[in-house]
mmCIF file of C-alpha atoms and ligand atoms in Angstrom:
data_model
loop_
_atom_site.group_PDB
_atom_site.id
_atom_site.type_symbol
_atom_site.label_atom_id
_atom_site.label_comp_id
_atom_site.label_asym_id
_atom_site.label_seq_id
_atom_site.Cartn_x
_atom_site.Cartn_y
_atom_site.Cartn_z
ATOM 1 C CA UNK A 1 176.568 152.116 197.987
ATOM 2 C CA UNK A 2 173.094 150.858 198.631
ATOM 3 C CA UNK A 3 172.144 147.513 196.507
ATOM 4 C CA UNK A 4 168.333 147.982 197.362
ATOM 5 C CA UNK A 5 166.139 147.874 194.680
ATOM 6 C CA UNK A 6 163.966 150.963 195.893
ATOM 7 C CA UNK A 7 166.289 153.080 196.691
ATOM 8 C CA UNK A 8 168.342 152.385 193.285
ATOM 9 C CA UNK A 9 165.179 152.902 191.218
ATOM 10 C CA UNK A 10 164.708 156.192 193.454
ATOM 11 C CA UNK A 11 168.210 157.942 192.249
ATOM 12 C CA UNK A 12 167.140 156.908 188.418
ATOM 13 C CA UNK A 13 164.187 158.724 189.485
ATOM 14 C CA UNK A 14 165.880 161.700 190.995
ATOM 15 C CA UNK A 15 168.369 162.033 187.990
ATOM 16 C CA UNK A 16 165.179 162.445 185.428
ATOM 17 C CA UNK A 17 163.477 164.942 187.840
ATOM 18 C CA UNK A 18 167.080 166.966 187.884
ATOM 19 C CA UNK A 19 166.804 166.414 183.687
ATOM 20 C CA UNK A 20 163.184 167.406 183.079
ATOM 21 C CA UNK A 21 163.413 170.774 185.186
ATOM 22 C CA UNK A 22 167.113 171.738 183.216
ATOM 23 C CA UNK A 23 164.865 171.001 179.738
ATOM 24 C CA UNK A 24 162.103 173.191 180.927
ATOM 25 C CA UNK A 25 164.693 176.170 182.047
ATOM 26 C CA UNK A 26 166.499 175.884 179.279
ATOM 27 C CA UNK A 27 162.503 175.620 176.827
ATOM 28 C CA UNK A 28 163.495 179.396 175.663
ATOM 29 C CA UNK A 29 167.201 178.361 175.216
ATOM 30 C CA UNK A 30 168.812 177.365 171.748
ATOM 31 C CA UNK A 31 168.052 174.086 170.273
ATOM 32 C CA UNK A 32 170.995 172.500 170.609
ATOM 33 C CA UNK A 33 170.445 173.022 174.481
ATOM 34 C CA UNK A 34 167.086 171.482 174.444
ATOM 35 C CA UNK A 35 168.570 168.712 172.078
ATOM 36 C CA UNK A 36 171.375 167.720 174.580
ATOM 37 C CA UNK A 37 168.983 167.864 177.513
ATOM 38 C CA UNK A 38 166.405 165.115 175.677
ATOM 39 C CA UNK A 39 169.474 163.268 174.616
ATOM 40 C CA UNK A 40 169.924 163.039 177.913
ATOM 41 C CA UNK A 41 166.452 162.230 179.066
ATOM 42 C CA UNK A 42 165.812 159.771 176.516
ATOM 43 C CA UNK A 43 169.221 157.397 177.402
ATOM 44 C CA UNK A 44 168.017 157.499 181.250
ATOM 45 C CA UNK A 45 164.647 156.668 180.369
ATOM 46 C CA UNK A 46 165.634 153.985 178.169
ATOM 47 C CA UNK A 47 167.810 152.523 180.674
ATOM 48 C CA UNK A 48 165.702 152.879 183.864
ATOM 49 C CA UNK A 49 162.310 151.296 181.746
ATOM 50 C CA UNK A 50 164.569 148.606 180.362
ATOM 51 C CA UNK A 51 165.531 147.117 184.213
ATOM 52 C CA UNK A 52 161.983 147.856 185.705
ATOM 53 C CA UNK A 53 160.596 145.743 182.609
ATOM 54 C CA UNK A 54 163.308 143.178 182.979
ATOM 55 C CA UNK A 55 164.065 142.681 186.833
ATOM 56 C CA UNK A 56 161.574 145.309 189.350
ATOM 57 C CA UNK A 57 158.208 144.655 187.390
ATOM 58 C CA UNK A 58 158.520 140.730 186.514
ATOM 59 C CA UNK A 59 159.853 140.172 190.386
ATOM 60 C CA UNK A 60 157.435 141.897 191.822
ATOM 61 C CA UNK A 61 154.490 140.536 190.516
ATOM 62 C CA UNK A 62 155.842 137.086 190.679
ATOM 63 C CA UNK A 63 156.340 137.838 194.561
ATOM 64 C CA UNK A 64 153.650 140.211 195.251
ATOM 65 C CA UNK A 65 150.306 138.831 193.475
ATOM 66 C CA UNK A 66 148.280 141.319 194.762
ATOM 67 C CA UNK A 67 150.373 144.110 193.143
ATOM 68 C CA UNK A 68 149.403 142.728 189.707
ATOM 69 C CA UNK A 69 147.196 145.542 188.400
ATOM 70 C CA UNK A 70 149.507 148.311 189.358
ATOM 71 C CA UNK A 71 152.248 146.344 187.851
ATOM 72 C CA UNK A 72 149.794 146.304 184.383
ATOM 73 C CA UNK A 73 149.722 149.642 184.670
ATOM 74 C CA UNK A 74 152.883 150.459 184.931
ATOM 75 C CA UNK A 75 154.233 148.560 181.934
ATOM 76 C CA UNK A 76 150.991 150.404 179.860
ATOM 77 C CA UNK A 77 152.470 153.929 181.215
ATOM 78 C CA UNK A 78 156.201 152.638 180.075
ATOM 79 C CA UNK A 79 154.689 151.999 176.910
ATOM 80 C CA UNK A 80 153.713 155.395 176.066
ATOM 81 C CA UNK A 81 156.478 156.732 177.350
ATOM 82 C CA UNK A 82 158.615 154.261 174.963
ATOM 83 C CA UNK A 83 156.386 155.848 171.898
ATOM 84 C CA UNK A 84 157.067 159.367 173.075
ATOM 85 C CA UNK A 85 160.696 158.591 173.208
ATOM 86 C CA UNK A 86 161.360 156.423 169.975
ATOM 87 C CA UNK A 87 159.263 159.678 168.205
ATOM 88 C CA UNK A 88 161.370 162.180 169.910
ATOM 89 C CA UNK A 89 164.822 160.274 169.059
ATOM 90 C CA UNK A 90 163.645 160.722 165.562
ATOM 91 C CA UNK A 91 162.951 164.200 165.867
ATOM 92 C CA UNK A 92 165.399 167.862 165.490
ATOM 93 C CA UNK A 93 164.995 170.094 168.273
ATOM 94 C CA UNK A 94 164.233 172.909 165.796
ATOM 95 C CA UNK A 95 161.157 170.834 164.815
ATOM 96 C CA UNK A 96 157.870 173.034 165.966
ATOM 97 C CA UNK A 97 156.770 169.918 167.817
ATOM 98 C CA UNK A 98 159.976 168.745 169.355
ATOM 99 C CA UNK A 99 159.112 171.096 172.898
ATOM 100 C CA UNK A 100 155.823 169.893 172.565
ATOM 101 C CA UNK A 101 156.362 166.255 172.693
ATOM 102 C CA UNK A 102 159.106 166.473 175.320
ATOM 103 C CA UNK A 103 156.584 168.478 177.725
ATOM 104 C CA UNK A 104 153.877 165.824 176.915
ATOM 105 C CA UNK A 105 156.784 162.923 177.893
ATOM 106 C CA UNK A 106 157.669 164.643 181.147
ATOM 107 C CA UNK A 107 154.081 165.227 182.607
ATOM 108 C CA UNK A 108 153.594 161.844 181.865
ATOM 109 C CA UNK A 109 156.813 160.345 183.209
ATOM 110 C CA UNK A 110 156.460 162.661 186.473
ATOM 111 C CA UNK A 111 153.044 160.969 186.542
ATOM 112 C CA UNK A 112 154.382 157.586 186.574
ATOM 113 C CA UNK A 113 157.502 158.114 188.715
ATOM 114 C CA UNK A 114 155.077 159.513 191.293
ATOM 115 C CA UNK A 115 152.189 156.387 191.382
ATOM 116 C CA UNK A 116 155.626 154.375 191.726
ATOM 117 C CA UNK A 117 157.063 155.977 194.472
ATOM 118 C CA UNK A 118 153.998 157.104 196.613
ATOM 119 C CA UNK A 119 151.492 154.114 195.655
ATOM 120 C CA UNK A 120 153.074 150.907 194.936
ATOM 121 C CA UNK A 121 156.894 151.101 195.964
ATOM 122 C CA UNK A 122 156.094 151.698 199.777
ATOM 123 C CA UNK A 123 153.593 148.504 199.633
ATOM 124 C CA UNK A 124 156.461 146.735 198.244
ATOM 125 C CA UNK A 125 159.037 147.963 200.784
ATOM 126 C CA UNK A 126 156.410 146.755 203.696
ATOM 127 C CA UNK A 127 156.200 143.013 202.315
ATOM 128 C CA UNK A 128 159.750 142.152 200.863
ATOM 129 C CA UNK A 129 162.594 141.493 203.066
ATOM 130 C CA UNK A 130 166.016 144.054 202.848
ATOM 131 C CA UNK A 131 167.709 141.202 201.854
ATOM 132 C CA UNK A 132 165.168 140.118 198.444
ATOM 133 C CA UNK A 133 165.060 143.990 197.706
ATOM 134 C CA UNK A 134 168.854 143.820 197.600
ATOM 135 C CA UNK A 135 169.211 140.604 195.415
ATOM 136 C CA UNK A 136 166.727 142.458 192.646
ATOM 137 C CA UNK A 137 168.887 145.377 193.292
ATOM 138 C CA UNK A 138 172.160 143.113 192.804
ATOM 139 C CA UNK A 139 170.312 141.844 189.293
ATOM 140 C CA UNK A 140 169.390 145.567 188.096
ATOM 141 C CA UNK A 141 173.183 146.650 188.935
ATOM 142 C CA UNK A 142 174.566 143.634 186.958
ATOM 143 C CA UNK A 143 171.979 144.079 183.885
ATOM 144 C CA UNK A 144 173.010 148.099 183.324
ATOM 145 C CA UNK A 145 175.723 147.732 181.405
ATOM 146 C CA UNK A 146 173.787 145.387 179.021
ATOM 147 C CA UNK A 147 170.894 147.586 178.819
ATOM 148 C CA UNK A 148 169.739 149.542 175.418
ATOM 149 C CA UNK A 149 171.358 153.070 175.700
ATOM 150 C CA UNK A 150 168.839 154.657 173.011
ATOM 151 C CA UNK A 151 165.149 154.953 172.447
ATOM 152 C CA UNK A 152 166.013 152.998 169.041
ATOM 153 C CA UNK A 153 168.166 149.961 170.071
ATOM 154 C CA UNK A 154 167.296 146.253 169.039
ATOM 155 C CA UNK A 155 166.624 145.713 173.135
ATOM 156 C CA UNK A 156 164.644 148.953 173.735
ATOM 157 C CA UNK A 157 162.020 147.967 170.639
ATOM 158 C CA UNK A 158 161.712 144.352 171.966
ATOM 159 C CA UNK A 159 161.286 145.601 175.601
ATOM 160 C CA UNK A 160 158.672 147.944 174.267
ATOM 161 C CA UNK A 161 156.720 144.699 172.295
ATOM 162 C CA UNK A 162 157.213 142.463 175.196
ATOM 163 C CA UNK A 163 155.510 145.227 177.435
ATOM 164 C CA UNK A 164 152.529 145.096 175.806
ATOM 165 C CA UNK A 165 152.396 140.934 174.832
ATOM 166 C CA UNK A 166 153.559 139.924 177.866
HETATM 167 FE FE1 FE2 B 201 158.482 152.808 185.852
HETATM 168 FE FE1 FE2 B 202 160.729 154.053 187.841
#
């Protein structure tokens, strides 16, 4: 199994993409379908945010300077994903807004995942070395099993406030 960093993140990202298009077969489906599926969504979310806020975004903008602004931007697009999530974890699937929101989170989080992998990922892949890709990959592996599970966990709220104080 691969310890890289990018190609770790990538399989998080690949997982969601397999998530979102199940939730949007399944939009016509019963609720508790649709509920399952965001259950779903929102723990890998939580989880994949929580170690690119704690080991991929902090790393690479104290390695890559120059990356700085799309790093910003990435933690702002995290945070409105957090929001999204912490209001859908609070929400019934039966709720008229609960397809709503979820649609709103996906186009948003297909957004993101795509500025990561196309725009700033490769320029990261170009100026680290395998071997520091693999130690932040080595850090995100060994921080998983701490990391919040739910949109509502102590960890997931402070990694939402430290996203946009830091
Ligand atoms: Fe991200
Ligand atoms: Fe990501």
């Amino acid at each position: 199994m691969s310890t890289d960093a990018i190609v770790l993140l990538k399989e998080d990202h690949k997982e969601m993409r397999r998530l979102f298009k199940a939730f949007q077969d399944a939009e016509e489906g019963p609720a508790s379908q649709r509920q399952k599926l965001v259950d779903q969504i929102l723990e890998a979310l939580t989880v994949h945010t929580y170690l690119e806020n704690e080991v991929m975004y902090p790393e690479v903008r104290r390695l890559l300077p120059d990356l700085e602004d799309d790093i910003l931007e990435s933690y702002e697009e995290h945070h409105v994903a957090d929001v999204l999530c912490a209001e859908l974890a609070a929400m019934d699937a039966d709720d008229e807004r609960f397809t709503a929101k979820t649609t709103v989170l996906i186009e948003n989080v297909t957004h993101h995942v795509e500025e990561e992998e196309q725009e700033w990922f490769p320029k990261v892949r170009d100026a680290l070395g395998r071997k520091q890709l693999q130690e932040i990959g080595e850090k995100m592996i060994a921080l998983r099993a701490d990391a919040p599970r739910t949109p509502t966990a102590p960890k997931a709220i402070k990694k939402a406030m430290d996203a946009v104080t830091a």
